[in-house]
PDB file of C-alpha atoms in Angstrom:
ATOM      1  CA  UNK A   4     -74.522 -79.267 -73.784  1.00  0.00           C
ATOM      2  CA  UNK A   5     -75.549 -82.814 -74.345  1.00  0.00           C
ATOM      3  CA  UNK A   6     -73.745 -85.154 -76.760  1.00  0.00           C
ATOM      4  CA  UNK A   7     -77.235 -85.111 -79.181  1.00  0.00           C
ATOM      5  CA  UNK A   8     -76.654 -81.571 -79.227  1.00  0.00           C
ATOM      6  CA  UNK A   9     -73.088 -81.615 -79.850  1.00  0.00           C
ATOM      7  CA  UNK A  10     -73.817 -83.812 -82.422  1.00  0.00           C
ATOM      8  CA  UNK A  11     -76.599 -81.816 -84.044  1.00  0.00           C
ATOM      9  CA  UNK A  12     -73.932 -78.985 -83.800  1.00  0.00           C
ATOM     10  CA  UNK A  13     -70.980 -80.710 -85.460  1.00  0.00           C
ATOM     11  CA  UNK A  14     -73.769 -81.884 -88.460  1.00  0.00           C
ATOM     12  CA  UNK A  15     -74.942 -77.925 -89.007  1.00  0.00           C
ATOM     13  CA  UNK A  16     -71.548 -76.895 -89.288  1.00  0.00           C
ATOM     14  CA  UNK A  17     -70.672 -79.615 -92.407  1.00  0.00           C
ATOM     15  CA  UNK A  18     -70.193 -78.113 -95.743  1.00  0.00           C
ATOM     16  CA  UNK A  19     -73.530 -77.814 -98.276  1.00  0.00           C
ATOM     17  CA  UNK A  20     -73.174 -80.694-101.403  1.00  0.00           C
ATOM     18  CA  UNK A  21     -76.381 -81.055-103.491  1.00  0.00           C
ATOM     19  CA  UNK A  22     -76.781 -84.687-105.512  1.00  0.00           C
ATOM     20  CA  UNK A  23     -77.877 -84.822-109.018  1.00  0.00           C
ATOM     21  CA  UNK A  24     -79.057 -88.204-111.296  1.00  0.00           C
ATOM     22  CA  UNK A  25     -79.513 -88.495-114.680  1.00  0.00           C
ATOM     23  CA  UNK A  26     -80.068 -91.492-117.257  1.00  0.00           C
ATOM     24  CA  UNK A  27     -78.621 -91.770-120.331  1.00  0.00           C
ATOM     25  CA  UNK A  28     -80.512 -92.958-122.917  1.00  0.00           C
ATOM     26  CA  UNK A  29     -79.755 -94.165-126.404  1.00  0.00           C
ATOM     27  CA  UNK A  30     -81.194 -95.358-129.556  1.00  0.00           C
ATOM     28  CA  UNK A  31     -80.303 -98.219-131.713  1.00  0.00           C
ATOM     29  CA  UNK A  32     -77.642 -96.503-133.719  1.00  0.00           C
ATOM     30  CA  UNK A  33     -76.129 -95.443-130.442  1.00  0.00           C
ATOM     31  CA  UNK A  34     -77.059 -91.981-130.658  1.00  0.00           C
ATOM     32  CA  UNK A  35     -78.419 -90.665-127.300  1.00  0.00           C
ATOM     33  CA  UNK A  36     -81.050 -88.596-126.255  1.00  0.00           C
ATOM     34  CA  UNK A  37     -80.662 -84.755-124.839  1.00  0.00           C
ATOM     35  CA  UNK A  38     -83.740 -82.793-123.643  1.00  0.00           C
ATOM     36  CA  UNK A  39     -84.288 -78.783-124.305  1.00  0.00           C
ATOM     37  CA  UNK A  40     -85.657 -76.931-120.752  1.00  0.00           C
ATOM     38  CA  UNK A  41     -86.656 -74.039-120.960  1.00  0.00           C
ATOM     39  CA  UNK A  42     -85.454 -72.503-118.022  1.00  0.00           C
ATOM     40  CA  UNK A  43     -81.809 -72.496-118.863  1.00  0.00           C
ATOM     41  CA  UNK A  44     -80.177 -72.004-122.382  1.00  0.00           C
ATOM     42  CA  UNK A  45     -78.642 -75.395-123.723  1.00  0.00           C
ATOM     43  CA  UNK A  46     -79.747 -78.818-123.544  1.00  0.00           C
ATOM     44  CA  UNK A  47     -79.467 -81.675-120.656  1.00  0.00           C
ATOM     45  CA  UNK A  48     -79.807 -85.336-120.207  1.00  0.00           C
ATOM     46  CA  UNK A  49     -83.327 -86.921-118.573  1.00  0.00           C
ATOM     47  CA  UNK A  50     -82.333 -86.668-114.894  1.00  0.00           C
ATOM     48  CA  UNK A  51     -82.489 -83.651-111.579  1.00  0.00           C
ATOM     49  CA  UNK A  52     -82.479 -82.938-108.121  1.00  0.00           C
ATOM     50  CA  UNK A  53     -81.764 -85.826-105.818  1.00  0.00           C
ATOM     51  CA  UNK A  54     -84.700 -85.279-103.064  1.00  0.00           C
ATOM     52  CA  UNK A  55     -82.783 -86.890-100.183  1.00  0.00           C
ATOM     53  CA  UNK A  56     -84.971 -84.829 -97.381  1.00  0.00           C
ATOM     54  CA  UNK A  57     -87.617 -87.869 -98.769  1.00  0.00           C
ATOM     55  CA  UNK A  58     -85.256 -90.473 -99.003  1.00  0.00           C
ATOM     56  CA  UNK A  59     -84.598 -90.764-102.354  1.00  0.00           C
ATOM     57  CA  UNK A  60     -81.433 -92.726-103.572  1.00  0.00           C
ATOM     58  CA  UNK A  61     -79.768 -90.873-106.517  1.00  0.00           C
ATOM     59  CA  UNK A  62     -81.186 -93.936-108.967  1.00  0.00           C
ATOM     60  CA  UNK A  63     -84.632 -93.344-108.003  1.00  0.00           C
ATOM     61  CA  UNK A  64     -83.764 -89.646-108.408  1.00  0.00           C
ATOM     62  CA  UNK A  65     -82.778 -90.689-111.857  1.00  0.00           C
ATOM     63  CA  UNK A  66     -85.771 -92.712-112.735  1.00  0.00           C
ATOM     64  CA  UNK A  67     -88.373 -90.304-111.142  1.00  0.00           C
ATOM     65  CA  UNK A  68     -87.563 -87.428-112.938  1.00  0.00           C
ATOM     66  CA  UNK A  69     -86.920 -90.167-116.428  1.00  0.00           C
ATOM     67  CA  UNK A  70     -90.824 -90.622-115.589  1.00  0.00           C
ATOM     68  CA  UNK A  71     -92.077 -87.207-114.879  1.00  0.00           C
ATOM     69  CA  UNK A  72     -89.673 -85.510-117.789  1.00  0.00           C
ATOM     70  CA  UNK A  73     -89.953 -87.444-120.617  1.00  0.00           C
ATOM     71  CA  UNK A  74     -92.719 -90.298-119.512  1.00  0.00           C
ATOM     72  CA  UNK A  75     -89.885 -93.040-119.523  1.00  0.00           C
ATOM     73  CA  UNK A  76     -90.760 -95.271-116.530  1.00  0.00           C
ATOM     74  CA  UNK A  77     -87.515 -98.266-116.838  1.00  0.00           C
ATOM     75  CA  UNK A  78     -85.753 -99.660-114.486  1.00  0.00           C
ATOM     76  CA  UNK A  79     -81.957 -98.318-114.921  1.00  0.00           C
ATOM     77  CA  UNK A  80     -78.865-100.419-115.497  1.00  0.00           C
ATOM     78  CA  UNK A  81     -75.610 -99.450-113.997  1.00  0.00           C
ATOM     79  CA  UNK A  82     -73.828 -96.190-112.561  1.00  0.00           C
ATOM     80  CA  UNK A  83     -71.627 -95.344-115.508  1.00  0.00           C
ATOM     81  CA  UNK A  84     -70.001 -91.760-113.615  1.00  0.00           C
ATOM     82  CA  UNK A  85     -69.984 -89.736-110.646  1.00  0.00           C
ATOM     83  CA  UNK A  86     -68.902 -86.342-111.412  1.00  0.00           C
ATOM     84  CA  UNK A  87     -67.613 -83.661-108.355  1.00  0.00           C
ATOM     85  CA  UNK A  88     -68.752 -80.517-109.881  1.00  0.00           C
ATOM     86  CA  UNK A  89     -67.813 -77.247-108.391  1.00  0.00           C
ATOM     87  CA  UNK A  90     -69.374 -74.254-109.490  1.00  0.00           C
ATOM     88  CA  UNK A  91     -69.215 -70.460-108.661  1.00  0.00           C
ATOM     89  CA  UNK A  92     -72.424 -68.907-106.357  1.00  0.00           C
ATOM     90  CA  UNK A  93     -73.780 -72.743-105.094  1.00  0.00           C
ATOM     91  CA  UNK A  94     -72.420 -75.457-103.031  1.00  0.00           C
ATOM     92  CA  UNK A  95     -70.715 -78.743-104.598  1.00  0.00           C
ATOM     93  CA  UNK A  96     -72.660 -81.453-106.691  1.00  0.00           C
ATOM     94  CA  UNK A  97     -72.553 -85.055-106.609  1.00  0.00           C
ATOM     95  CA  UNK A  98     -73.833 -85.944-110.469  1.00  0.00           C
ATOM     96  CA  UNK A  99     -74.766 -89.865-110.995  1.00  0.00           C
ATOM     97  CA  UNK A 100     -75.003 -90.927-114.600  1.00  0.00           C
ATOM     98  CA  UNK A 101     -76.895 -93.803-114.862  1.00  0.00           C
ATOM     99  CA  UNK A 102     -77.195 -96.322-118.075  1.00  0.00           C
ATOM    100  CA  UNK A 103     -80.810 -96.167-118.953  1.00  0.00           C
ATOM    101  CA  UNK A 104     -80.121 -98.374-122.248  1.00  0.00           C
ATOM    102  CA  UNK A 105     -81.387 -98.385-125.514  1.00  0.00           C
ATOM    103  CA  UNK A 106     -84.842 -97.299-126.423  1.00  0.00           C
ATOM    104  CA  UNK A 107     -86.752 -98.773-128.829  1.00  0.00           C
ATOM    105  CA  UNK A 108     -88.726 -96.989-131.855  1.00  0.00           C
ATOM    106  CA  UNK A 109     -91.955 -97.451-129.800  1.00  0.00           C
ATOM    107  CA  UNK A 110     -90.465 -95.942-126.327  1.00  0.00           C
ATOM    108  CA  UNK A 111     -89.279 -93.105-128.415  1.00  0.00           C
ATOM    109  CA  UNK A 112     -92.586 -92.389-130.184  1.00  0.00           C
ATOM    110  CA  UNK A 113     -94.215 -92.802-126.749  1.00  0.00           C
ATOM    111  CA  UNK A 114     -91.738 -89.968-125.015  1.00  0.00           C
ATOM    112  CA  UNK A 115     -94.101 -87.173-123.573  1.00  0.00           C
ATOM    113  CA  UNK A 116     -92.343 -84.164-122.351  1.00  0.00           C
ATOM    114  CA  UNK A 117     -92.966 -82.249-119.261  1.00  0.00           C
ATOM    115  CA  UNK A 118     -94.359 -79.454-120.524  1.00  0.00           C
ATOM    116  CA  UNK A 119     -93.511 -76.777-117.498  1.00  0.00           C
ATOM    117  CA  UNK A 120     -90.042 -77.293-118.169  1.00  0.00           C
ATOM    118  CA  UNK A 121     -89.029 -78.478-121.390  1.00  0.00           C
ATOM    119  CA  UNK A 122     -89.365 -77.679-125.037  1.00  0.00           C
ATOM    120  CA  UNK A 123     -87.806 -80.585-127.348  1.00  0.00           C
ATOM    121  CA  UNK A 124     -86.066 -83.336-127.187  1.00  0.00           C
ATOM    122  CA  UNK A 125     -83.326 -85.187-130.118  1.00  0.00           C
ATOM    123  CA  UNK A 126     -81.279 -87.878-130.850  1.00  0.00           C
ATOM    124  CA  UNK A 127     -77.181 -86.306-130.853  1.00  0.00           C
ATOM    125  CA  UNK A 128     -74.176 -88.831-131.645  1.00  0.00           C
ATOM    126  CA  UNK A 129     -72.187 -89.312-128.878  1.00  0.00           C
ATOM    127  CA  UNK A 130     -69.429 -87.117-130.468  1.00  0.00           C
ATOM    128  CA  UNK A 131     -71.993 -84.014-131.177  1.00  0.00           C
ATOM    129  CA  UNK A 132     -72.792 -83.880-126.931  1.00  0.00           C
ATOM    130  CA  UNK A 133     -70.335 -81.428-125.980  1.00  0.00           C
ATOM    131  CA  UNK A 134     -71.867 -79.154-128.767  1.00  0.00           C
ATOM    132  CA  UNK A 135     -75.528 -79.443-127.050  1.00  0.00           C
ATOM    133  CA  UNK A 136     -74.683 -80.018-123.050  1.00  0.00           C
ATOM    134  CA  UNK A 137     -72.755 -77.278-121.864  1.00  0.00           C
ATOM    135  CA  UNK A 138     -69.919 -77.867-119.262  1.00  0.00           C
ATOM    136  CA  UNK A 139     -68.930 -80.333-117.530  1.00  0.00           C
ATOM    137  CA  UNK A 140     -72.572 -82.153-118.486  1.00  0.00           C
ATOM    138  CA  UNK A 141     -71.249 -82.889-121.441  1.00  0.00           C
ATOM    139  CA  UNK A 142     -67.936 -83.862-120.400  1.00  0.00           C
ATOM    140  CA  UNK A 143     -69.989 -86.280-118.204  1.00  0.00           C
ATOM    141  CA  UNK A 144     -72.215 -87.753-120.644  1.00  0.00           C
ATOM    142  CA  UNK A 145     -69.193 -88.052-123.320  1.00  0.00           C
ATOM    143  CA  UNK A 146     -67.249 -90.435-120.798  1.00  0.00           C
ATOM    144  CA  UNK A 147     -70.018 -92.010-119.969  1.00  0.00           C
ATOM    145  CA  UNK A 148     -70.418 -92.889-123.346  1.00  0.00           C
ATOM    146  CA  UNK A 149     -66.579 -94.358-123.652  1.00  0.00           C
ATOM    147  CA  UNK A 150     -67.497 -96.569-120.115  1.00  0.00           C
ATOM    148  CA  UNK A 151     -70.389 -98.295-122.118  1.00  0.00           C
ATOM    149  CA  UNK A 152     -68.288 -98.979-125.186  1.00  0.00           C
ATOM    150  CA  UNK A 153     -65.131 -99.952-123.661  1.00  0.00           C
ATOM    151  CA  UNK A 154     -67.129-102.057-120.887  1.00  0.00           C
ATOM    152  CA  UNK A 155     -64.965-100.222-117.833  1.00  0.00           C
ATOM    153  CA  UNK A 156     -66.209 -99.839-114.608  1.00  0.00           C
ATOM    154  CA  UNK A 157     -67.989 -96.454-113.581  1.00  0.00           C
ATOM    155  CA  UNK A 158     -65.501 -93.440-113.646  1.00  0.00           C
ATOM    156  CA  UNK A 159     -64.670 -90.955-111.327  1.00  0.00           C
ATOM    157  CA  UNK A 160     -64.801 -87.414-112.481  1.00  0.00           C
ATOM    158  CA  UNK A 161     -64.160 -84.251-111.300  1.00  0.00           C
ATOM    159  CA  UNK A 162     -65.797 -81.614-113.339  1.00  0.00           C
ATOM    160  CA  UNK A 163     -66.768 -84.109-116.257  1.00  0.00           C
ATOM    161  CA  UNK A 164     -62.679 -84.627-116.416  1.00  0.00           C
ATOM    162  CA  UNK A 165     -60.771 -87.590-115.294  1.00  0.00           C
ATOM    163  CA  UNK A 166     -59.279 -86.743-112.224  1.00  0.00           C
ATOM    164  CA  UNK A 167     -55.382 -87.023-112.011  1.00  0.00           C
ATOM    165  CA  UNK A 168     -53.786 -90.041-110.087  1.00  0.00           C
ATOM    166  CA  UNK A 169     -52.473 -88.995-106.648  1.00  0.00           C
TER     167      UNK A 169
END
């Protein structure tokens, strides 16, 4: 066996972890914006499927899916949280939550859904997210929320929690 193939084995043999982006977005009185798909009960944030077998980063991820989703086309401001999510029946995901800012009244009028896959969208306060995005999405997004009002650096979570010091 060659070293390429060796190689190629060793990389085959590395555990499965899909990558997620999202953006969060926010009006003027802070409150941000949750989407309703309607291929899952509950609500989400603008964001999807990182398509890394094209070379997308997880910001364009982010953005792209902003675009096609909702018909936001901005460019994103900083990574606010990377959540390790482990859940039953599928591999590991890497989420990125990006700051997509605050929208304006125009932007929001202008918001055009993606009509295979979602329903509605709203404006929730930041303390009402854990009541629309199930899990550890909402964990995510609530935390995320606390990084752009305290100004702190992008957190680290594990499961939309902080992760205990070791």
């Amino acid at each position: 066996m060659t070293t390429t193939d060796d190689y190629a084995t060793y990389i085959a043999s590395l555990p499965r972890v899909l990558a997620g982006a999202a953006a969060l977005y926010r009006d003027a009185q802070g409150r941000v914006l949750i989407v309703e798909p309607n291929y899952r009960e509950g609500w989400v944030l603008p964001g999807g499927t990182v398509e890394s077998d094209r070379g997308e980063s997880p910001r364009s991820a982010a953005r792209r899916e902003s675009a096609e989703e909702i018909g936001i086309d901005v460019p994103l401001g900083r990574l606010l949280a990377v959540d390790w999510v482990l859940g039953p029946a599928r591999p590991p995901i890497v989420a990125y939550l990006y700051d997509g800012g605050v929208l304006d009244a125009e932007q929001l009028a202008s918001i055009e859904l993606q009509q295979e896959e979602l329903l509605s969208w709203r404006l929730v306060e930041p303390a009402e997210l854990t009541a629309h995005l199930h899990g550890s999405l909402g964990l995510r997004a609530v935390e995320a929320c606390r990084v752009l009002e305290s100004g702190e650096g992008t957190v680290e979570l594990e499961n939309g929690r902080r992760p205990a010091a070791s």
